[in-house]
PDB file of N, CA and C in Angstrom:
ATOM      1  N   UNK A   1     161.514 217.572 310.495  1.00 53.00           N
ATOM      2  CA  UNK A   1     161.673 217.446 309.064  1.00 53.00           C
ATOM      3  C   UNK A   1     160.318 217.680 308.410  1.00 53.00           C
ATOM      4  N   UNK A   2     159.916 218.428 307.861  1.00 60.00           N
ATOM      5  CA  UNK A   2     158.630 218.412 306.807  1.00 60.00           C
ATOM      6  C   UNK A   2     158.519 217.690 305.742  1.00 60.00           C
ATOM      7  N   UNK A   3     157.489 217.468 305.419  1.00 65.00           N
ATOM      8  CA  UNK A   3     157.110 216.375 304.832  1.00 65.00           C
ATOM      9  C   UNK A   3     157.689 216.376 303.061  1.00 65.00           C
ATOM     10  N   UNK A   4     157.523 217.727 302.746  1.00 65.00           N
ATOM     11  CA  UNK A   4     158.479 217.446 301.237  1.00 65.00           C
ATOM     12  C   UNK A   4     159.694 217.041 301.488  1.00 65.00           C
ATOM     13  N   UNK A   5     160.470 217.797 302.319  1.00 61.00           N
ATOM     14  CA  UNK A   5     161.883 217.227 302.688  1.00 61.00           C
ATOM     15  C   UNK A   5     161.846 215.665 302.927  1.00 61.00           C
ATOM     16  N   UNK A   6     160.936 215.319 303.251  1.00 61.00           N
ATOM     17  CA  UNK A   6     160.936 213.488 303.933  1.00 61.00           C
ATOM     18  C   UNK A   6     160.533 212.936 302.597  1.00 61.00           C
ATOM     19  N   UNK A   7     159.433 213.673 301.745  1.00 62.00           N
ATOM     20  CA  UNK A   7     159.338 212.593 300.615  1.00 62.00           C
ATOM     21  C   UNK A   7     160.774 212.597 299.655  1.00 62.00           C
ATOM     22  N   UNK A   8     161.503 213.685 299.557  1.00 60.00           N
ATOM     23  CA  UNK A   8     162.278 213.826 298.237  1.00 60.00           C
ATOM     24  C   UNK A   8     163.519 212.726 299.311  1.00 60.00           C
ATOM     25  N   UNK A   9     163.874 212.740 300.485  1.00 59.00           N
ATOM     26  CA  UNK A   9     164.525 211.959 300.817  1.00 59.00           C
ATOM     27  C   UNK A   9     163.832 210.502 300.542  1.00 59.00           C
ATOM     28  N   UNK A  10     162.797 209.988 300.941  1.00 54.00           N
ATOM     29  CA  UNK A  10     162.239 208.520 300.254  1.00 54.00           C
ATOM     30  C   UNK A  10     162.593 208.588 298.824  1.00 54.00           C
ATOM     31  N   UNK A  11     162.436 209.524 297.957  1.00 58.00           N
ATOM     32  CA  UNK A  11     162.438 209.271 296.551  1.00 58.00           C
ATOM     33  C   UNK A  11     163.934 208.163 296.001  1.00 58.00           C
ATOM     34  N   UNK A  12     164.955 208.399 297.130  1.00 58.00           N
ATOM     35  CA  UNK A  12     166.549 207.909 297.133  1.00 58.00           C
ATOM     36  C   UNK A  12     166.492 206.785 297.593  1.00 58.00           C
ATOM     37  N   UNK A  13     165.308 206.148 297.948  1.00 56.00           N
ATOM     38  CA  UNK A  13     165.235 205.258 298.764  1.00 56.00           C
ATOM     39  C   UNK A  13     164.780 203.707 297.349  1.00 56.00           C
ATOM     40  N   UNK A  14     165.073 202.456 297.717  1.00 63.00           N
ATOM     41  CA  UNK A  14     164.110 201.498 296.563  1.00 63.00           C
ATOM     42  C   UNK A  14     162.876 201.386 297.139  1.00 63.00           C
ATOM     43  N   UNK A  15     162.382 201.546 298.545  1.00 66.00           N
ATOM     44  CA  UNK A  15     161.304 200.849 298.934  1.00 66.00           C
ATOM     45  C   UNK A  15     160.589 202.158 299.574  1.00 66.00           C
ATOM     46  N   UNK A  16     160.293 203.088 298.568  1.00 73.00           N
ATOM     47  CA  UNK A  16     160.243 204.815 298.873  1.00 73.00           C
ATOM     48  C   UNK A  16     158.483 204.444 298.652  1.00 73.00           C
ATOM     49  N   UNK A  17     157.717 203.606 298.352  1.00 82.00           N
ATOM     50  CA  UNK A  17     155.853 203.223 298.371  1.00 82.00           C
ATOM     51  C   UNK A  17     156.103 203.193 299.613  1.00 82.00           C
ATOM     52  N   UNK A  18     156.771 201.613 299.905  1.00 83.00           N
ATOM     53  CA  UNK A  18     156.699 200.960 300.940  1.00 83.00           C
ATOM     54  C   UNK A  18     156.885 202.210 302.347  1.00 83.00           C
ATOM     55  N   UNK A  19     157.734 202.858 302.840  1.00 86.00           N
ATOM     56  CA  UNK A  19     157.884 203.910 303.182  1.00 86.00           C
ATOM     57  C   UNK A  19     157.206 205.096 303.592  1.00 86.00           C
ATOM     58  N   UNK A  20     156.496 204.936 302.317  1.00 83.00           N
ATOM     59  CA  UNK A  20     155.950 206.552 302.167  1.00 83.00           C
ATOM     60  C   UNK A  20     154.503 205.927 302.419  1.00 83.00           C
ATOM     61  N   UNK A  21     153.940 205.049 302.322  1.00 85.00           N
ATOM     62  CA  UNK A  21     152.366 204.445 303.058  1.00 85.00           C
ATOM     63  C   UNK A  21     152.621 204.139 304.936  1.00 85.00           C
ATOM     64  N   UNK A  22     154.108 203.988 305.331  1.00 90.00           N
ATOM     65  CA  UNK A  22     154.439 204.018 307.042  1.00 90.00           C
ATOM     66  C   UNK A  22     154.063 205.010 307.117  1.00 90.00           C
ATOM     67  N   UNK A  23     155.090 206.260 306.309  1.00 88.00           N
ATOM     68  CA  UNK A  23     155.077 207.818 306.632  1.00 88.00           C
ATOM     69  C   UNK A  23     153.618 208.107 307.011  1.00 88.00           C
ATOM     70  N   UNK A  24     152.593 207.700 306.061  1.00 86.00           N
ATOM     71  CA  UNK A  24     151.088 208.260 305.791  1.00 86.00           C
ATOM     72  C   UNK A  24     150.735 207.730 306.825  1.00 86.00           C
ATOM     73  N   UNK A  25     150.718 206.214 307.497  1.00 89.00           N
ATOM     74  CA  UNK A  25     150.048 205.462 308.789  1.00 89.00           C
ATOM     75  C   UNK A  25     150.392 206.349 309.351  1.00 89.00           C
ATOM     76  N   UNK A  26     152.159 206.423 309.992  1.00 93.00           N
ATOM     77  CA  UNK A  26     151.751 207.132 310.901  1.00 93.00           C
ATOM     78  C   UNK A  26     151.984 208.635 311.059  1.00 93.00           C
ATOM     79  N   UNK A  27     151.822 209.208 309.774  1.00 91.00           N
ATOM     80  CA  UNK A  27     151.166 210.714 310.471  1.00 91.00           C
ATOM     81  C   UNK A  27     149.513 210.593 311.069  1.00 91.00           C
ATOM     82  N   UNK A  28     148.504 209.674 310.166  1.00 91.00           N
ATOM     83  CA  UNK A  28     147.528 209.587 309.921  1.00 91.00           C
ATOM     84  C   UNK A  28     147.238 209.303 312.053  1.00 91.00           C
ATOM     85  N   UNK A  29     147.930 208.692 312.384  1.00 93.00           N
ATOM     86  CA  UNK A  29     147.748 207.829 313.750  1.00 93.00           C
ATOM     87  C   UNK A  29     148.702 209.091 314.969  1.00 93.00           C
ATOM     88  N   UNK A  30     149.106 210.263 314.514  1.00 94.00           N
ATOM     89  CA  UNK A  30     149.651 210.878 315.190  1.00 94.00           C
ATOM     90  C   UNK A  30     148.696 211.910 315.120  1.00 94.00           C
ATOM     91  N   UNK A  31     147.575 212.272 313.924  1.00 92.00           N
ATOM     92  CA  UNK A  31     146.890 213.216 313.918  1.00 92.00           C
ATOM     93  C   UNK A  31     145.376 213.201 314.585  1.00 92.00           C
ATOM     94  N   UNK A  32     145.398 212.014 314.850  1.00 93.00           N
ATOM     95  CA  UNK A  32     143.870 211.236 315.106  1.00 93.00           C
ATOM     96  C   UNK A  32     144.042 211.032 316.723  1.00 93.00           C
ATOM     97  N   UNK A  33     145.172 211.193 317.014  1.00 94.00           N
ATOM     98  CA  UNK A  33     145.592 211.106 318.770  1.00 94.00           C
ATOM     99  C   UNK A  33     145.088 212.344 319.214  1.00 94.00           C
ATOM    100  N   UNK A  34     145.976 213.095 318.098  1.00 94.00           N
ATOM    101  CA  UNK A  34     146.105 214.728 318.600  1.00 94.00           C
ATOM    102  C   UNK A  34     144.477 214.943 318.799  1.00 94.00           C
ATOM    103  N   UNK A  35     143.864 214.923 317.859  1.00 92.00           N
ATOM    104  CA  UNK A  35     142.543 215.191 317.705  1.00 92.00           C
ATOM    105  C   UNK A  35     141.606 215.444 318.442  1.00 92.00           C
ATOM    106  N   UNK A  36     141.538 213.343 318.770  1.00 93.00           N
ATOM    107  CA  UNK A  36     140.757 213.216 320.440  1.00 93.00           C
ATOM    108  C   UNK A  36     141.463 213.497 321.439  1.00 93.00           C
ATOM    109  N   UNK A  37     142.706 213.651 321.541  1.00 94.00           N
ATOM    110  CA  UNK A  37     143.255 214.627 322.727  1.00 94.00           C
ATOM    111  C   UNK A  37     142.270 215.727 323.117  1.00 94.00           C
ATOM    112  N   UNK A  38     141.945 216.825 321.758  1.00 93.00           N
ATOM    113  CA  UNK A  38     141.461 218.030 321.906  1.00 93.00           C
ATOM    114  C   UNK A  38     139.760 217.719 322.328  1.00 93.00           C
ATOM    115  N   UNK A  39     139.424 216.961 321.604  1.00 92.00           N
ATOM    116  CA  UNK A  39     137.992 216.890 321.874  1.00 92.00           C
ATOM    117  C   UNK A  39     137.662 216.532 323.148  1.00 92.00           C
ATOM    118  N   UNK A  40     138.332 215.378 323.513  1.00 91.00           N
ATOM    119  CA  UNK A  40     138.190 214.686 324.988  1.00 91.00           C
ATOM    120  C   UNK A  40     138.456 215.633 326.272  1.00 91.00           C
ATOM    121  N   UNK A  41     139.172 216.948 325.927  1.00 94.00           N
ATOM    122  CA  UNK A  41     139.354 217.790 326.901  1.00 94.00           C
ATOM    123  C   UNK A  41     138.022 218.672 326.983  1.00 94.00           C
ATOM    124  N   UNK A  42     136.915 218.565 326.291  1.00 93.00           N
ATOM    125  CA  UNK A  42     135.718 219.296 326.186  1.00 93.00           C
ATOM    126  C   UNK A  42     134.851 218.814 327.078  1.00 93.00           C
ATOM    127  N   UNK A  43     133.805 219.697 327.607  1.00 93.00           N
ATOM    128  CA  UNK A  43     132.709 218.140 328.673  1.00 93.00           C
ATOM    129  C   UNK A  43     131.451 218.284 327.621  1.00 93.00           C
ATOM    130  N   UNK A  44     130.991 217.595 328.157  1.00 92.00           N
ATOM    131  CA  UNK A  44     129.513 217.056 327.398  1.00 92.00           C
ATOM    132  C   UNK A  44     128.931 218.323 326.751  1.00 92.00           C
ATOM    133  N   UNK A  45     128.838 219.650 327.235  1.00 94.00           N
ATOM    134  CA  UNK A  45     128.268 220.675 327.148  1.00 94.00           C
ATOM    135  C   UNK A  45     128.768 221.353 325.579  1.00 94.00           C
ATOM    136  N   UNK A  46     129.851 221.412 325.875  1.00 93.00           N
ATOM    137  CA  UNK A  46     130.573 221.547 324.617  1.00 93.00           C
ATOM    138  C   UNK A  46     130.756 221.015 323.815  1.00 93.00           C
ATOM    139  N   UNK A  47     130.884 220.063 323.574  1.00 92.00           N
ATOM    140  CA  UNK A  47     130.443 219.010 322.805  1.00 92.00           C
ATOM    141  C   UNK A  47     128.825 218.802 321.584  1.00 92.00           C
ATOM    142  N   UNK A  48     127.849 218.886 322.738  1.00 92.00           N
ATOM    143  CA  UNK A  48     126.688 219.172 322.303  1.00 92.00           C
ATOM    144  C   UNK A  48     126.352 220.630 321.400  1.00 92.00           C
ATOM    145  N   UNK A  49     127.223 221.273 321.739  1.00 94.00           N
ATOM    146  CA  UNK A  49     127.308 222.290 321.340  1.00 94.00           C
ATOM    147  C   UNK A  49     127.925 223.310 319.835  1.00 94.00           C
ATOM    148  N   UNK A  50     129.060 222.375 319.988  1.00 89.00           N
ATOM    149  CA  UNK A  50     129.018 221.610 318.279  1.00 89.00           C
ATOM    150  C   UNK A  50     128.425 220.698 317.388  1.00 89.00           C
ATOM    151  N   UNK A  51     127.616 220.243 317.871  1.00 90.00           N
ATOM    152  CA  UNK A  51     127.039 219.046 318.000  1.00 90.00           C
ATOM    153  C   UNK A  51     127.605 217.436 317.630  1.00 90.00           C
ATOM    154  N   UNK A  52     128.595 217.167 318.409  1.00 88.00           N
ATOM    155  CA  UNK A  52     129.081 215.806 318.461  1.00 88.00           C
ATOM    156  C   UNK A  52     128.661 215.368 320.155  1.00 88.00           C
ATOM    157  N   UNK A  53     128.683 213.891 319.951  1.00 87.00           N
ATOM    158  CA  UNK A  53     128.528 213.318 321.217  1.00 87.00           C
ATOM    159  C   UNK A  53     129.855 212.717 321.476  1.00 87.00           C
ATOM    160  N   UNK A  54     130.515 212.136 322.663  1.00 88.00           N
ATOM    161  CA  UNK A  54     131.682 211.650 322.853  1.00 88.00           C
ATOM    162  C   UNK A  54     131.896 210.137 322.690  1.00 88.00           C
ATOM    163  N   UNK A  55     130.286 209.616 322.528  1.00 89.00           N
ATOM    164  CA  UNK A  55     130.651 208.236 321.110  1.00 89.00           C
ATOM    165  C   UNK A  55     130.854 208.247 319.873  1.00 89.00           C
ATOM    166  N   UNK A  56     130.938 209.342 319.216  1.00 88.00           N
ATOM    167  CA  UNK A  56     131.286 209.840 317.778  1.00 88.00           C
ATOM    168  C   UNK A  56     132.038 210.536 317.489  1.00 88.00           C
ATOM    169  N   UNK A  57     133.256 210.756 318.610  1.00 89.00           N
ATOM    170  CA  UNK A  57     134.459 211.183 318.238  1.00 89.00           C
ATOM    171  C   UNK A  57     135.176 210.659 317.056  1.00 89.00           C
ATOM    172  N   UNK A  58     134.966 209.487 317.570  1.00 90.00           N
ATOM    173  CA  UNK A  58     136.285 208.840 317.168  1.00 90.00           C
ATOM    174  C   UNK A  58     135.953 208.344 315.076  1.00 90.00           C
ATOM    175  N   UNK A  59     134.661 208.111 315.171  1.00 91.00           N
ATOM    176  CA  UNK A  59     133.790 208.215 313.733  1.00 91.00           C
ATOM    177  C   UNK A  59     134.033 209.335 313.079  1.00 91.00           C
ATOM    178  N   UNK A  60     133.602 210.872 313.372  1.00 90.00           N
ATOM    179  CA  UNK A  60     133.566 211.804 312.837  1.00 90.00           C
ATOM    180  C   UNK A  60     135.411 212.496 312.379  1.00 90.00           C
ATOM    181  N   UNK A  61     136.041 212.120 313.525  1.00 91.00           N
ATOM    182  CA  UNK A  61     137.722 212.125 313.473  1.00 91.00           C
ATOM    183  C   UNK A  61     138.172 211.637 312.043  1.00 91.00           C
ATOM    184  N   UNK A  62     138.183 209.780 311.898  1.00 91.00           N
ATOM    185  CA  UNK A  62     137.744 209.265 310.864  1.00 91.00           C
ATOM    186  C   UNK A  62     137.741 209.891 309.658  1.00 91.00           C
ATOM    187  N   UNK A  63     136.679 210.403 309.926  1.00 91.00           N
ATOM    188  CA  UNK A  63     135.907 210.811 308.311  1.00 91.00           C
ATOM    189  C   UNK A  63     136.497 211.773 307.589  1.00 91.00           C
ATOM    190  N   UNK A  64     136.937 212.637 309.137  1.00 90.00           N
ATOM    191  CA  UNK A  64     137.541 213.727 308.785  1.00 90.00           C
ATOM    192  C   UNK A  64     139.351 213.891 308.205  1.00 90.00           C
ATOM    193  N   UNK A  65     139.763 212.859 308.932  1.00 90.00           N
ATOM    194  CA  UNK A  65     141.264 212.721 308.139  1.00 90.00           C
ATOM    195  C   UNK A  65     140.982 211.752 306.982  1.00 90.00           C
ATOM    196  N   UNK A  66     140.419 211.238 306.391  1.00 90.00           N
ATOM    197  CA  UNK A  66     139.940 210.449 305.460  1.00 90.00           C
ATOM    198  C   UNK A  66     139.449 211.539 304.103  1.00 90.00           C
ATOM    199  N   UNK A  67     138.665 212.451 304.878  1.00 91.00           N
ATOM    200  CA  UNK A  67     138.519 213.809 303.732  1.00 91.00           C
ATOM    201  C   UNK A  67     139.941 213.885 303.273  1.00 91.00           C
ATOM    202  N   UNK A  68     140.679 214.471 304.475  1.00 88.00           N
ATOM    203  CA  UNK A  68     141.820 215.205 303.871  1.00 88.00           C
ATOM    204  C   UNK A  68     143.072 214.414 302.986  1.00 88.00           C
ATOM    205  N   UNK A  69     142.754 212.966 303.514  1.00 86.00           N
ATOM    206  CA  UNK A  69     143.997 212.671 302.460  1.00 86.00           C
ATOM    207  C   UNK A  69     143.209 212.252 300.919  1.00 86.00           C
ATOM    208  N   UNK A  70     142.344 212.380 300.624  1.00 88.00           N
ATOM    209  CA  UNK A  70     141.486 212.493 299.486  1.00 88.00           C
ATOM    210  C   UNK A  70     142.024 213.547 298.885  1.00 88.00           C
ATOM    211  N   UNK A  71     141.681 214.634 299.765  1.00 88.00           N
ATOM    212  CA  UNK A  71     141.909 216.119 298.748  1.00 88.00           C
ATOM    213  C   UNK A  71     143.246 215.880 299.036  1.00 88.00           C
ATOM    214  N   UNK A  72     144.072 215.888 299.792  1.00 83.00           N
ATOM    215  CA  UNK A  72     145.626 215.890 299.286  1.00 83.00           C
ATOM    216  C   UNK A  72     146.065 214.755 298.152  1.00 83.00           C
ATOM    217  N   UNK A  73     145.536 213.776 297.974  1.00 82.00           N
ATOM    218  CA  UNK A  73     146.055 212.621 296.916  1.00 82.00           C
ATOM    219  C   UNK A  73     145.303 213.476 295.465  1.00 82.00           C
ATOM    220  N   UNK A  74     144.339 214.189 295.586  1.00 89.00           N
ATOM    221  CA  UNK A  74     144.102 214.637 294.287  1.00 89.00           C
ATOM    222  C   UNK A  74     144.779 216.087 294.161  1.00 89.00           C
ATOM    223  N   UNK A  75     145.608 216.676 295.342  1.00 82.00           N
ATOM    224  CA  UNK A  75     145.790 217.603 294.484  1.00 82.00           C
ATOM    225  C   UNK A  75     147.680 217.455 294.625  1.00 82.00           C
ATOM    226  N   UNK A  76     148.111 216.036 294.617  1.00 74.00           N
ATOM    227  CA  UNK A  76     149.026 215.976 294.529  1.00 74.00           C
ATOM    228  C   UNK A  76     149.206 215.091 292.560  1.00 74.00           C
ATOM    229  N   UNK A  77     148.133 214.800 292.244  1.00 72.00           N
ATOM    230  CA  UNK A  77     147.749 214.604 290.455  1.00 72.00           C
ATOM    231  C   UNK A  77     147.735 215.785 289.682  1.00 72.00           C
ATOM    232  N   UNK A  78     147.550 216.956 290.361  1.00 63.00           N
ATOM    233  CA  UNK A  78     147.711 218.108 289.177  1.00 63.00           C
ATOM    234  C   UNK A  78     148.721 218.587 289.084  1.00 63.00           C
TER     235      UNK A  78
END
């Protein structure tokens, strides 16, 4: 199901916040798996090489889905 399809179905819903902040956990916790999945399959070399270390995965991950639901909450206001 994609995600407009899932919100306009919450919209039918009374507790469609309540809902739609699960929806956000857990995409947010399905994307942050995926993530360090990918990174953790890298060795040190590669890593360095982007320059992250494999104690700052999980920080820089973070920051980085934290960007994006920023820019998606603002460009869901225009």
């Amino acid at each position: 199901m994609t995600d407009s399809v899932f919100k306009a179905n919450l919209a039918h819903l009374g507790g469609a916040p309540v809902l739609g902040r699960l929806a956000a956990g857990l995409r947010r916790w399905r994307d942050r798996n995926a993530a360090l999945r990918e990174f953790e399959r890298l060795d040190d070399h590669d890593l360095r090489d982007i320059g992250v270390d494999r104690y700052g995965l999980r920080a820089l991950i973070d920051a980085r889905l934290t960007e994006r639901e920023v820019r998606e909450r603002c460009s869901d206001r225009i």
